[in-house]
Tab-separated table of C-alpha atoms in Angstrom:
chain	number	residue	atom	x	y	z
A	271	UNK	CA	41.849	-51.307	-11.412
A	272	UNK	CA	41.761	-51.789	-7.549
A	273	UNK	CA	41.768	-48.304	-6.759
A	274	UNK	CA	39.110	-47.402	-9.363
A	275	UNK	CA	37.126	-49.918	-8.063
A	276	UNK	CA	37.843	-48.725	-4.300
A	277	UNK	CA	36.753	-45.212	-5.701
A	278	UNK	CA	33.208	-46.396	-7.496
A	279	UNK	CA	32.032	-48.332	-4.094
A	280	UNK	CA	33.135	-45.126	-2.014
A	281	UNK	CA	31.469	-42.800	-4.246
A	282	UNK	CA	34.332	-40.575	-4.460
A	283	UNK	CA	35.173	-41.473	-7.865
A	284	UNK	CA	35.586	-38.330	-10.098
A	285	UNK	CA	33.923	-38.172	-13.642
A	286	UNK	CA	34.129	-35.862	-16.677
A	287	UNK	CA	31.996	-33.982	-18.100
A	288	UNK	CA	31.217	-34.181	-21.670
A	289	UNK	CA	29.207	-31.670	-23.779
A	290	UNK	CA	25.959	-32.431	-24.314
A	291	UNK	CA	25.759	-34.654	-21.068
A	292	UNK	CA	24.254	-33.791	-17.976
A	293	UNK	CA	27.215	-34.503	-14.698
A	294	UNK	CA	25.506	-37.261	-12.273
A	295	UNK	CA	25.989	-36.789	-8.594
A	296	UNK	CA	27.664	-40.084	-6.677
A	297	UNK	CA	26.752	-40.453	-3.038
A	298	UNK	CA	23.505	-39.832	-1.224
A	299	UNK	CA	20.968	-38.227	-3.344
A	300	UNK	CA	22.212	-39.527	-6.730
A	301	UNK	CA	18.538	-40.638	-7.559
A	302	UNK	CA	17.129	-37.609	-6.699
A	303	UNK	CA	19.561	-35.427	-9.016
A	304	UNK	CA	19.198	-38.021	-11.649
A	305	UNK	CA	14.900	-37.214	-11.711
A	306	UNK	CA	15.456	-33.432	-11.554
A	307	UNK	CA	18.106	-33.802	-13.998
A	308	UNK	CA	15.625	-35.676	-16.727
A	309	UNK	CA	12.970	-33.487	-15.405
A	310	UNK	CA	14.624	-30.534	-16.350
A	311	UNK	CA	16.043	-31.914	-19.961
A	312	UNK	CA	12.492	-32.931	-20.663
A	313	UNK	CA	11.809	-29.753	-19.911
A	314	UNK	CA	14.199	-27.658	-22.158
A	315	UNK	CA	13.193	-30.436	-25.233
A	316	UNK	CA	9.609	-29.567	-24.682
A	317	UNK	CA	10.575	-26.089	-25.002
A	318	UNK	CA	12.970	-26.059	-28.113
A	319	UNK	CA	11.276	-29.033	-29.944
A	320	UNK	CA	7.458	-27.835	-29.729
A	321	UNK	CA	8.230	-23.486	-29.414
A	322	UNK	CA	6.135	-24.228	-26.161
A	323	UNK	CA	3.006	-24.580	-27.949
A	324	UNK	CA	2.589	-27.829	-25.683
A	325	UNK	CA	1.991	-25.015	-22.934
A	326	UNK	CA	-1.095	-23.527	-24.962
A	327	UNK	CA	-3.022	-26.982	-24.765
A	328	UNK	CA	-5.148	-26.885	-21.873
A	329	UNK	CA	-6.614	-29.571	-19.407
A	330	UNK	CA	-9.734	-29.954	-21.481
A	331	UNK	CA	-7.281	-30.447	-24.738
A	332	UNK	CA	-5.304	-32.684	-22.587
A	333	UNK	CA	-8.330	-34.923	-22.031
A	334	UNK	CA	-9.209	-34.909	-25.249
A	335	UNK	CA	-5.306	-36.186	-26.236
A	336	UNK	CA	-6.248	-39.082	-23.734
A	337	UNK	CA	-9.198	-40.176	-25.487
A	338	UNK	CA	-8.137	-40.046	-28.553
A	339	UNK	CA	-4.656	-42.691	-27.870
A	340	UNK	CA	-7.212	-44.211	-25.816
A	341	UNK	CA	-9.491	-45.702	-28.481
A	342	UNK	CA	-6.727	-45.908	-31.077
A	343	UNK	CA	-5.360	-48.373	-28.477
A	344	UNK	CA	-9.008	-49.709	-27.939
A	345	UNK	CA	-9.207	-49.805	-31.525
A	346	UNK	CA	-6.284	-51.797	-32.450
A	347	UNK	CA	-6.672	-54.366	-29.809
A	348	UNK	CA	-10.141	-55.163	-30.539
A	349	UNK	CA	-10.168	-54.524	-34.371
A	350	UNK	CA	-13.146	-52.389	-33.803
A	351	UNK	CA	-12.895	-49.607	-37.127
A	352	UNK	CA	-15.351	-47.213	-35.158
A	353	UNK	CA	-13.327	-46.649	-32.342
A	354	UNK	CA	-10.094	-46.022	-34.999
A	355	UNK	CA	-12.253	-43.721	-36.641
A	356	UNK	CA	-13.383	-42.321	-33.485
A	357	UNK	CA	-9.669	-41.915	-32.016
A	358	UNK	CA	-8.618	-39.974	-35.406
A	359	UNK	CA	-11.428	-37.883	-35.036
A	360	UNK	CA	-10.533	-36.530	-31.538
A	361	UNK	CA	-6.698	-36.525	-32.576
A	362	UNK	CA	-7.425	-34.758	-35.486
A	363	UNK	CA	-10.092	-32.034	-33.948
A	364	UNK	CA	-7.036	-31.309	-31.688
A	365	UNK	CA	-4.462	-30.972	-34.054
A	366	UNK	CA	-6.891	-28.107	-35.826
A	367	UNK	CA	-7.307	-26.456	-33.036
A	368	UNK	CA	-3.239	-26.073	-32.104
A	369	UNK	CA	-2.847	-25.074	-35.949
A	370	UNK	CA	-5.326	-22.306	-35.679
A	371	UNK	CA	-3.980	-21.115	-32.420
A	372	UNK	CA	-0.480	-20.651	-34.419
A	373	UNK	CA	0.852	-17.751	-35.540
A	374	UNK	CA	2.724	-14.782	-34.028
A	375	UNK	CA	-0.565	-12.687	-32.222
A	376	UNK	CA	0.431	-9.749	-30.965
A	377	UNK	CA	-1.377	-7.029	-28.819
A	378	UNK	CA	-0.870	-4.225	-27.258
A	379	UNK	CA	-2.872	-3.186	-24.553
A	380	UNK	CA	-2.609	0.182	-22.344
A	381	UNK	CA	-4.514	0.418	-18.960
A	382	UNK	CA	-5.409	3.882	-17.679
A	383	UNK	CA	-7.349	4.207	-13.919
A	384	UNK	CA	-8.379	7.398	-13.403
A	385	UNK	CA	-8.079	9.436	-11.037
A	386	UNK	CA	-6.099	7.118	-8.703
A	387	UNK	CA	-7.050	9.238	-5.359
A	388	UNK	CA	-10.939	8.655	-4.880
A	389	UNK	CA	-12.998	9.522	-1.418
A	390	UNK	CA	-15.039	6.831	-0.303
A	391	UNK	CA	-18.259	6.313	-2.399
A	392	UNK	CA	-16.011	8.006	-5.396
A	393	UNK	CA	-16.251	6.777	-8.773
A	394	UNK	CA	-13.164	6.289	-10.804
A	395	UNK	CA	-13.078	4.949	-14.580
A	396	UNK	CA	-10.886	2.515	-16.316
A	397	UNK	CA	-9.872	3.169	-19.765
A	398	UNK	CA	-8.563	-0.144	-21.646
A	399	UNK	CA	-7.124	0.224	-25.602
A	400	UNK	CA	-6.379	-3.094	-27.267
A	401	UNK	CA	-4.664	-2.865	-30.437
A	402	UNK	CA	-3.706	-5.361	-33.054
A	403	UNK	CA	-0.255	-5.012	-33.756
A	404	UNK	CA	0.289	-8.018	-35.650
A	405	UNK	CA	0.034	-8.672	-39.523
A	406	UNK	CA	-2.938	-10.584	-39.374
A	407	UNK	CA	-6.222	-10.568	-37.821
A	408	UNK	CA	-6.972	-11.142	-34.424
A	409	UNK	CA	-9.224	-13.747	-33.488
A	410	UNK	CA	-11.996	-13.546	-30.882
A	411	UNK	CA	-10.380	-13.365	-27.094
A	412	UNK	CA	-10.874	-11.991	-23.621
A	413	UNK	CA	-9.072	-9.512	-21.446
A	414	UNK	CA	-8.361	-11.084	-17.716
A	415	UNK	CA	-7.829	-7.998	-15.742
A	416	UNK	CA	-8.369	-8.195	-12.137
A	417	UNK	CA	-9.554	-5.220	-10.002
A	418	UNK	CA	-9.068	-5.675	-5.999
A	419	UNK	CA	-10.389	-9.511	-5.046
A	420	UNK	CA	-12.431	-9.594	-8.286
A	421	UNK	CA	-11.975	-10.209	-11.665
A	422	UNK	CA	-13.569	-8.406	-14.997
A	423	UNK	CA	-13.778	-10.679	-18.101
A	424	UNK	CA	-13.418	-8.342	-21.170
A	425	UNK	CA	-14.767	-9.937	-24.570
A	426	UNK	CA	-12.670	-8.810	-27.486
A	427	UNK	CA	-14.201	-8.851	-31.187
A	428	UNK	CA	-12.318	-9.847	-34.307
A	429	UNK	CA	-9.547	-7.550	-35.089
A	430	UNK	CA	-8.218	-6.709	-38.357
A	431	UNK	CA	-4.245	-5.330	-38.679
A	432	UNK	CA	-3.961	-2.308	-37.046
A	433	UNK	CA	-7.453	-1.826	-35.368
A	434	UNK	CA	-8.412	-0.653	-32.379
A	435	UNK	CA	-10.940	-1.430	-28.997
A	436	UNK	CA	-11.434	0.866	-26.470
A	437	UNK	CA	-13.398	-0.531	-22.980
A	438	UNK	CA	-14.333	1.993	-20.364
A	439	UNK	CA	-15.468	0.044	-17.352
A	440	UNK	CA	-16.755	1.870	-13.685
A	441	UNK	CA	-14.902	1.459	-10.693
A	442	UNK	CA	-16.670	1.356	-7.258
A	443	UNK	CA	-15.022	2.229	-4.228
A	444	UNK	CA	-17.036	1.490	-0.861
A	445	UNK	CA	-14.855	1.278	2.078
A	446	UNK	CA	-11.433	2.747	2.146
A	447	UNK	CA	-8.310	0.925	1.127
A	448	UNK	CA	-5.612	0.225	-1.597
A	449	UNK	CA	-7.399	-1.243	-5.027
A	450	UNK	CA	-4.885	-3.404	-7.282
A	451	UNK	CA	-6.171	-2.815	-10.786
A	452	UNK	CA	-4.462	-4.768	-13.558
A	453	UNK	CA	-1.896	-6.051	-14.783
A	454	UNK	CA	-4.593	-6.956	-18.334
A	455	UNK	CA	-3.862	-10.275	-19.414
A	456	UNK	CA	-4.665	-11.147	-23.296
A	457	UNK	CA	-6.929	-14.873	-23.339
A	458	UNK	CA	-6.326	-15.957	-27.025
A	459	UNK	CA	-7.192	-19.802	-28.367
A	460	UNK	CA	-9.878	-21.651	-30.089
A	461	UNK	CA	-13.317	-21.563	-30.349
A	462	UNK	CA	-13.205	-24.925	-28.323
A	463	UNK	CA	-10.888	-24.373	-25.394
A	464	UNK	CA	-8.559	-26.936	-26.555
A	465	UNK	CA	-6.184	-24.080	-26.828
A	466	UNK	CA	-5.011	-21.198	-24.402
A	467	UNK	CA	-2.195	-17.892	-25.014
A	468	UNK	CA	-1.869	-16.089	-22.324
A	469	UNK	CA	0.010	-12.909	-22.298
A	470	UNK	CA	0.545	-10.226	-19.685
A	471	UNK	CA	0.784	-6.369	-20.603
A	472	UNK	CA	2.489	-3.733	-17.837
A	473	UNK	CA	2.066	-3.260	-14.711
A	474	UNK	CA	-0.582	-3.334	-11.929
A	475	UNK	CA	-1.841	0.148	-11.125
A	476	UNK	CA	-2.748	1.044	-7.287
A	477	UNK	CA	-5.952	3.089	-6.483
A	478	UNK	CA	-6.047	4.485	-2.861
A	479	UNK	CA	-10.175	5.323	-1.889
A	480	UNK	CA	-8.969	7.723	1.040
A	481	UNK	CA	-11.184	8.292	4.510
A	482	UNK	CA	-14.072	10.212	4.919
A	483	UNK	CA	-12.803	13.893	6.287
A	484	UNK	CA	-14.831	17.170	6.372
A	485	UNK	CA	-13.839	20.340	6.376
A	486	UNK	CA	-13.171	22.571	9.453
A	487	UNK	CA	-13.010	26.104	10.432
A	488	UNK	CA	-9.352	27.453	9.368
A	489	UNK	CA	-7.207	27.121	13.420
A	490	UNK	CA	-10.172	24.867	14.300
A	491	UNK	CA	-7.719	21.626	14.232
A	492	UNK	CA	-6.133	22.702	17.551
A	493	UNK	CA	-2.987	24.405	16.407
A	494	UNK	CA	-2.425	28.091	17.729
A	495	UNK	CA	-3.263	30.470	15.443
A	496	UNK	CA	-0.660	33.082	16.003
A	497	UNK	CA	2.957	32.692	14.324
A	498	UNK	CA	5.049	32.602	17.026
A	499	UNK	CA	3.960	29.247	18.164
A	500	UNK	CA	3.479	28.258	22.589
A	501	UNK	CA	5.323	29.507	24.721
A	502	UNK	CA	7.584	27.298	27.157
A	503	UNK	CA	9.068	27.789	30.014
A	504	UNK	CA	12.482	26.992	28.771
A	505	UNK	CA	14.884	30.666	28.592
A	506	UNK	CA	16.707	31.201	25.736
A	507	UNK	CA	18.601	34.647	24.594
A	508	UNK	CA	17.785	34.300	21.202
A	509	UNK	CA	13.775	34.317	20.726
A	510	UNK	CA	10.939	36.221	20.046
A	511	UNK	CA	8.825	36.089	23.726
A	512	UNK	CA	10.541	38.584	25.897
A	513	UNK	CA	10.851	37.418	29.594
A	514	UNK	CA	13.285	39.864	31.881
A	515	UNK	CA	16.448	41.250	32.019
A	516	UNK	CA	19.909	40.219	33.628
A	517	UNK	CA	22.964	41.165	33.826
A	518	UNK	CA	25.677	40.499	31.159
A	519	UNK	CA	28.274	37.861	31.227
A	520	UNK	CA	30.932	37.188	28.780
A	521	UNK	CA	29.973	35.482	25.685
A	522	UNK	CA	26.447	37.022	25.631
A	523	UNK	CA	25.491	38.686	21.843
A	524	UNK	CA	25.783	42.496	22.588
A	525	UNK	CA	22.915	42.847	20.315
A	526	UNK	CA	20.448	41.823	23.231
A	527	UNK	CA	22.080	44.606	25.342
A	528	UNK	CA	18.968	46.849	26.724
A	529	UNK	CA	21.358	49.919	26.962
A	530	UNK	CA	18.727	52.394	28.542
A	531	UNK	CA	18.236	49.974	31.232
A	532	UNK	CA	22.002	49.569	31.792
A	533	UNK	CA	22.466	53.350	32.214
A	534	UNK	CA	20.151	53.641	34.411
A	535	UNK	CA	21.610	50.781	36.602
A	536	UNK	CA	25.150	51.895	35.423
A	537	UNK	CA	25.632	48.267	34.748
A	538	UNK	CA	25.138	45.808	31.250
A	539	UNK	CA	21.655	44.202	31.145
A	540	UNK	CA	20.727	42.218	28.584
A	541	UNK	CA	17.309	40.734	27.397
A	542	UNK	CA	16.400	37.285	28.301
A	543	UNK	CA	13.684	35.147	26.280
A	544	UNK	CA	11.259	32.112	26.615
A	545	UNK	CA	11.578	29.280	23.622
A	546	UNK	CA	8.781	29.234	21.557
A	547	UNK	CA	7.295	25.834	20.704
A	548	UNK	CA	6.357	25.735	17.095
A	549	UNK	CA	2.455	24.952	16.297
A	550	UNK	CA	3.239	21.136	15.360
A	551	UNK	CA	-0.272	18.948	15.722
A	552	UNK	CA	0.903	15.276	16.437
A	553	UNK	CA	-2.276	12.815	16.194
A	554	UNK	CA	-2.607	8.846	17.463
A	555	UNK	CA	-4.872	6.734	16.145
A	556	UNK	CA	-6.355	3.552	18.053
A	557	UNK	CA	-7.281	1.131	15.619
A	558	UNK	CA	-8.475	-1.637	17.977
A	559	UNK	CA	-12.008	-2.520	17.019
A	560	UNK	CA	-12.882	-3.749	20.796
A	561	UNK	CA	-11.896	-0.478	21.738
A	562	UNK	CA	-15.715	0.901	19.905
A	563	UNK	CA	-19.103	-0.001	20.677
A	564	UNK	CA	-19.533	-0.577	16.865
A	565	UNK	CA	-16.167	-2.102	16.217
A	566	UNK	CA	-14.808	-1.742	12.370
A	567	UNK	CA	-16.994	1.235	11.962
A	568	UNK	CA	-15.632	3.195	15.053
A	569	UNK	CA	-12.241	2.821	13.789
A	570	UNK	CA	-12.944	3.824	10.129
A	571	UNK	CA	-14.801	6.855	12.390
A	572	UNK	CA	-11.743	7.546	14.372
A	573	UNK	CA	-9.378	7.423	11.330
A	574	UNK	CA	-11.589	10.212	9.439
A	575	UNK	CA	-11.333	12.512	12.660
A	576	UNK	CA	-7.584	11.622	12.046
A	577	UNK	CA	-7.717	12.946	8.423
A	578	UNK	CA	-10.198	15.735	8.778
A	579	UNK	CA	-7.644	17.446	11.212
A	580	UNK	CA	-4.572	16.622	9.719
A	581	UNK	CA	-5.675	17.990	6.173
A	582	UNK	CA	-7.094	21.265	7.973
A	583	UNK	CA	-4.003	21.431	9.626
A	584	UNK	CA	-1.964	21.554	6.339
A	585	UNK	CA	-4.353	23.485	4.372
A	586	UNK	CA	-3.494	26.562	7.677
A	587	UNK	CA	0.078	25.721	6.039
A	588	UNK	CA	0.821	24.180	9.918
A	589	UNK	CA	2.991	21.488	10.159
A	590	UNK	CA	1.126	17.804	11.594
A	591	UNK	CA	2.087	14.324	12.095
A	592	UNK	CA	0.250	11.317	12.054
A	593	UNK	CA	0.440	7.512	13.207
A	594	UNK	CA	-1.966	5.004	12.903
A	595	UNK	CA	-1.002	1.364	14.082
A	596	UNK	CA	1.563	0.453	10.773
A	597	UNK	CA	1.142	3.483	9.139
A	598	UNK	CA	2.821	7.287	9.663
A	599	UNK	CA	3.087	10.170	7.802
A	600	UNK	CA	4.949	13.560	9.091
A	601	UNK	CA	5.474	16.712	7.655
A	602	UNK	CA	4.063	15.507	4.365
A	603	UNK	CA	1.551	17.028	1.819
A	604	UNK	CA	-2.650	16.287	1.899
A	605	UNK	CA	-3.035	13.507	-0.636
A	606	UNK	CA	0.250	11.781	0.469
A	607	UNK	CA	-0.841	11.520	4.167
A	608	UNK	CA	-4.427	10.201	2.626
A	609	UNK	CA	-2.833	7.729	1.392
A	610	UNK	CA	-0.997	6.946	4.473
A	611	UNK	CA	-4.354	6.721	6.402
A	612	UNK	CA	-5.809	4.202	3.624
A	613	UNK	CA	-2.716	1.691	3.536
A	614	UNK	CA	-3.350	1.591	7.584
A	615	UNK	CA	-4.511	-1.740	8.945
A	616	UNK	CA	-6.842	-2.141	11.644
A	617	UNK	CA	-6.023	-4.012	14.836
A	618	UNK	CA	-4.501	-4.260	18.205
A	619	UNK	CA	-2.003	-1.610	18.983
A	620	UNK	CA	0.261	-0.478	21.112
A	621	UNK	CA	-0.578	3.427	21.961
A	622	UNK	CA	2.401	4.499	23.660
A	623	UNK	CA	4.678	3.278	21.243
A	624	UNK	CA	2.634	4.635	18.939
A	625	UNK	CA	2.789	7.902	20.738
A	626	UNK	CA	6.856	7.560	21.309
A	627	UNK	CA	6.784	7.668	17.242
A	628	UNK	CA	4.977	10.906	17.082
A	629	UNK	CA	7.593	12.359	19.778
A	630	UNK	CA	10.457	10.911	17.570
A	631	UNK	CA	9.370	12.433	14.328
A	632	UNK	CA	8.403	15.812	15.713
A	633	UNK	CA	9.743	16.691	19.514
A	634	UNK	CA	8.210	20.229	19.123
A	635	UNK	CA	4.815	19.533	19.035
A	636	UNK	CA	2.407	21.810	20.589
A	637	UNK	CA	-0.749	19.875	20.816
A	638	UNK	CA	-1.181	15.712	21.175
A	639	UNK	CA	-4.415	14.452	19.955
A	640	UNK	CA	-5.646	10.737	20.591
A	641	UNK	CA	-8.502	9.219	18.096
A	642	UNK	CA	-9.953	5.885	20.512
A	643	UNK	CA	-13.343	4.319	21.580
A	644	UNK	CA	-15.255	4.403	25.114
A	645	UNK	CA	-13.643	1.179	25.758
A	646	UNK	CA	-10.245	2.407	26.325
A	647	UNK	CA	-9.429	3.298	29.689
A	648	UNK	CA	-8.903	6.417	31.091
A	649	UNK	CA	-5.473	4.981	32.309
A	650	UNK	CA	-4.092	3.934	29.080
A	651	UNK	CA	-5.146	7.379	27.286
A	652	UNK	CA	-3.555	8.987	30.212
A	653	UNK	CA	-0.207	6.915	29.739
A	654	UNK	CA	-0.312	7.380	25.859
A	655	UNK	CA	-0.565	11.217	25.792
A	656	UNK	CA	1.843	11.110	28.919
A	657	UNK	CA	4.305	10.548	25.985
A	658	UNK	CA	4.816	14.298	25.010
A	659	UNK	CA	5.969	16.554	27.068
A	660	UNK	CA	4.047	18.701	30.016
A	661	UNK	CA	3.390	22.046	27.933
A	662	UNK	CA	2.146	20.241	25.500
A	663	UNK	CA	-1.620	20.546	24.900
A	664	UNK	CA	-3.515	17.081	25.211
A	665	UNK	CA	-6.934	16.269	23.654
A	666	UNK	CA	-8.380	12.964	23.331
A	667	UNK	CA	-11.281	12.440	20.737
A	668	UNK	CA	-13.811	9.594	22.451
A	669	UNK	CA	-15.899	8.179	19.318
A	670	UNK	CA	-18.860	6.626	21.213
A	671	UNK	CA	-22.586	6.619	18.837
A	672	UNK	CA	-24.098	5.827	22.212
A	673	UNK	CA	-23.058	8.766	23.752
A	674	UNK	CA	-24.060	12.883	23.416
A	675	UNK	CA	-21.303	15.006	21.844
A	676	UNK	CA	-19.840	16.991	24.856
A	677	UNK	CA	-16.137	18.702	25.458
A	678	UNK	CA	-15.228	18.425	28.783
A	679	UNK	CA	-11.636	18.790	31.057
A	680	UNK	CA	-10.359	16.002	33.189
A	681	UNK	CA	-7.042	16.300	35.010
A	682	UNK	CA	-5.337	18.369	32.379
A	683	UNK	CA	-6.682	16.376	29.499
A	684	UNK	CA	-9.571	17.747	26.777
A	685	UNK	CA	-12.231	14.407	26.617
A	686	UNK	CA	-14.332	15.324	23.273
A	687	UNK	CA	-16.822	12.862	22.586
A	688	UNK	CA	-18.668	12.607	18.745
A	689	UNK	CA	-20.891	10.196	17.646
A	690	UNK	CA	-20.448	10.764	14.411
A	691	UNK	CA	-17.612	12.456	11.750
A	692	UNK	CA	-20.276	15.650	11.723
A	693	UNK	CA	-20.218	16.217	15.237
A	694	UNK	CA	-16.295	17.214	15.178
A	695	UNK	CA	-16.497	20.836	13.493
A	696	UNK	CA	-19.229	21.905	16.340
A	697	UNK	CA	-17.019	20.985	19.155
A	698	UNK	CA	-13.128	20.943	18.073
A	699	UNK	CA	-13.155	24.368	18.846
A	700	UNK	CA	-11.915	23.774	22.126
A	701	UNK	CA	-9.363	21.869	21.151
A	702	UNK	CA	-7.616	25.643	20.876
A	703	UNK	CA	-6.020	26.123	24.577
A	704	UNK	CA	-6.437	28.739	26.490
């Protein structure tokens, strides 16, 4: 008995645990386990005592619970047979409205956005079927189904077993960006609101409203328009640009032996090449609104001339890459590097890692262009292009509305200027070197 007791004022005192009963924690924090622990049991009664129907009464039904055990209370204090009355009244009207909200309603409702790729100012429908699955009819209810920060409240009619409504509702699409549409949540209770079943069908669907881009003249988006790429100044002996010959040493493919030249130098010669640099168009976009004059707008501006020559450049079947701040596509197909360009967040960024990126995905490009404002300096574009490598062709598209639309050559760089999406086809043209 002296040990146990030793053990109890320690706290290290072991216990059992019986079936049924919930094990008590000795030491610091006892208290606290013991309220969670009754929490939770209250909670798992609620659940297997009442089905959870406690869950469908709402605040409003709550209230009315309140005032109701309030003037019974009232009531029986002060003998007063109105407020009894009164008390069963409220009790009752409650009571109704739980027993009409019983009953096994089930729905089944299908969502359907389409299409889920829209160009700004595009129109896209929602289709929404609600069917009555269940063996009895459906009382009045709403649809909750939320579409981007809003929220479309869907009224529902009576529905008989097996029936059937269909809601087609518009779907705007102003700036570009990702639109959550759904998951469709089923609103079923009483007439009063004393009641509330909520039930949630599928999935949330994503619609992307992609960037304004136009359409350009087919080479127009900078790439070379021959097949065999830019030529570097790197030599190679197995390429297609033929540079001189030398003579042969061992190990050298006797296929590139120019035999008339070697008899007539009585000696082996074989052809030496230059590497070709395939056409590969690698684009950064500055998405720093106080690098533009008009801020948001400048940047949605310099993210269309983004997608307008990135989608030209896959439509000439030319490879392209892309990054813009947290977004990147490469080597990719037109709608999935749309969709890239619409996730992408506006901000501060940092345009030589950004351009680093571009280098990492594709080391062969031929021709770096920079999207950015009139309030980047000529510096910084300088150190972001500086990036790629020398053969590289550099361009850097200046989005200024203030400004005319000119092309013009500064220490090895191409400065275009637009002051608007329209002016690029006119002037990207020179974005073709020499």
């Amino acid at each position: 008995m002296a040990r146990s007791t030793r053990e109890r004022a320690s706290g290290t005192r072991r216990t059992v645990t019986l079936p049924g009963a919930s094990v008590v924690a000795a030491g610091k924090g006892a208290g606290r386990a013991v309220r969670q622990g009754v929490v939770a049991t209250d909670g798992r009664v609620r659940r297997r005592w009442f089905g959870g129907r406690l869950d469908w009464i709402t605040p409003l039904g709550w209230s009315f619970v309140g005032i109701g055990l309030l003037l019974w209370l009232l009531g029986a204090l002060l003998g007063w047979v109105e407020l009894t009355t009164l008390a069963a009244v409220t009790l009752t009207l409650v009571l109704l409205c739980v027993l009409v909200s019983l009953g096994r309603h089930r729905a089944d409702v299908d969502l359907v956005v389409e299409p889920l790729r829209v160009d700004i100012g595009g129109l896209a429908q929602g289709h929404l079927v609600l069917t009555n699955v269940s063996r009895r009819t459906m009382l009045p209810s709403l649809v909750r189904l939320p579409v981007g920060d809003a929220e479309e409240l869907i009224p529902v009619p009576v529905l008989r077993k097996g029936a059937q409504h269909r809601i087609s509702f518009p779907i705007t699409s102003p700036r570009r960006g990702v639109i959550p549409v759904g998951p469709p949540t089923t609103v079923l209770g009483d007439p009063l609101g004393v009641t509330r079943r909520t039930t949630t069908f599928g999935t949330r669907q994503l619609m992307h409203v992609h960037p304004r881009h136009i359409a350009l003249e087919s080479g127009a988006h900078g790439l070379l328009r021959d097949l065999e790429g830019e030529v570097t100044p790197d030599l190679s002996m197995a390429d297609i640009s033929f540079h001189a010959l030398r003579e042969y040493e061992p190990g050298d493919d006797r296929r590139h032996v120019h035999w008339r030249s070697s008899a007539k130098h009585d000696k082996l010669l074989v052809r030496q090449f230059q590497e070709t640099r395939r056409s590969h168009l690698g684009i950064v976009v500055d998405t720093d609104p106080a690098m533009y004059t008009d801020g948001e707008g400048g940047v949605e501006t310099a993210i269309a001339v983004a997608a307008s020559l990135m989608v030209q450049s896959i439509k000439d079947e030319q490879e392209a890459s892309v990054v813009c701040n947290d977004a990147l596509a490469s080597r990719t197909t037109v709608p999935l590097v749309l969709d890239t360009l619409t996730t992408a967040t506006t901000g501060r960024v940092d345009l030589v890692r950004s351009a680093r990126a571009v280098v990492q995905r594709a080391p062969d490009s031929s021709v770096a262009v920079l999207c950015t404002g009139p309030g980047r300096a000529f510096l910084e574009i300088q150190q972001c292009l500086g990036e790629f490598e020398a053969e590289v062709h550099k361009v850097a598209v200046v989005v200024d509305p203030r400004a005319q639309t000119s092309l013009r050559r500064v220490r090895g760089l191409s400065i275009i200027t637009v002051t608007e999406l329209s002016d690029l086809g006119r002037v990207v043209g020179g974005l073709v070197p020499a």
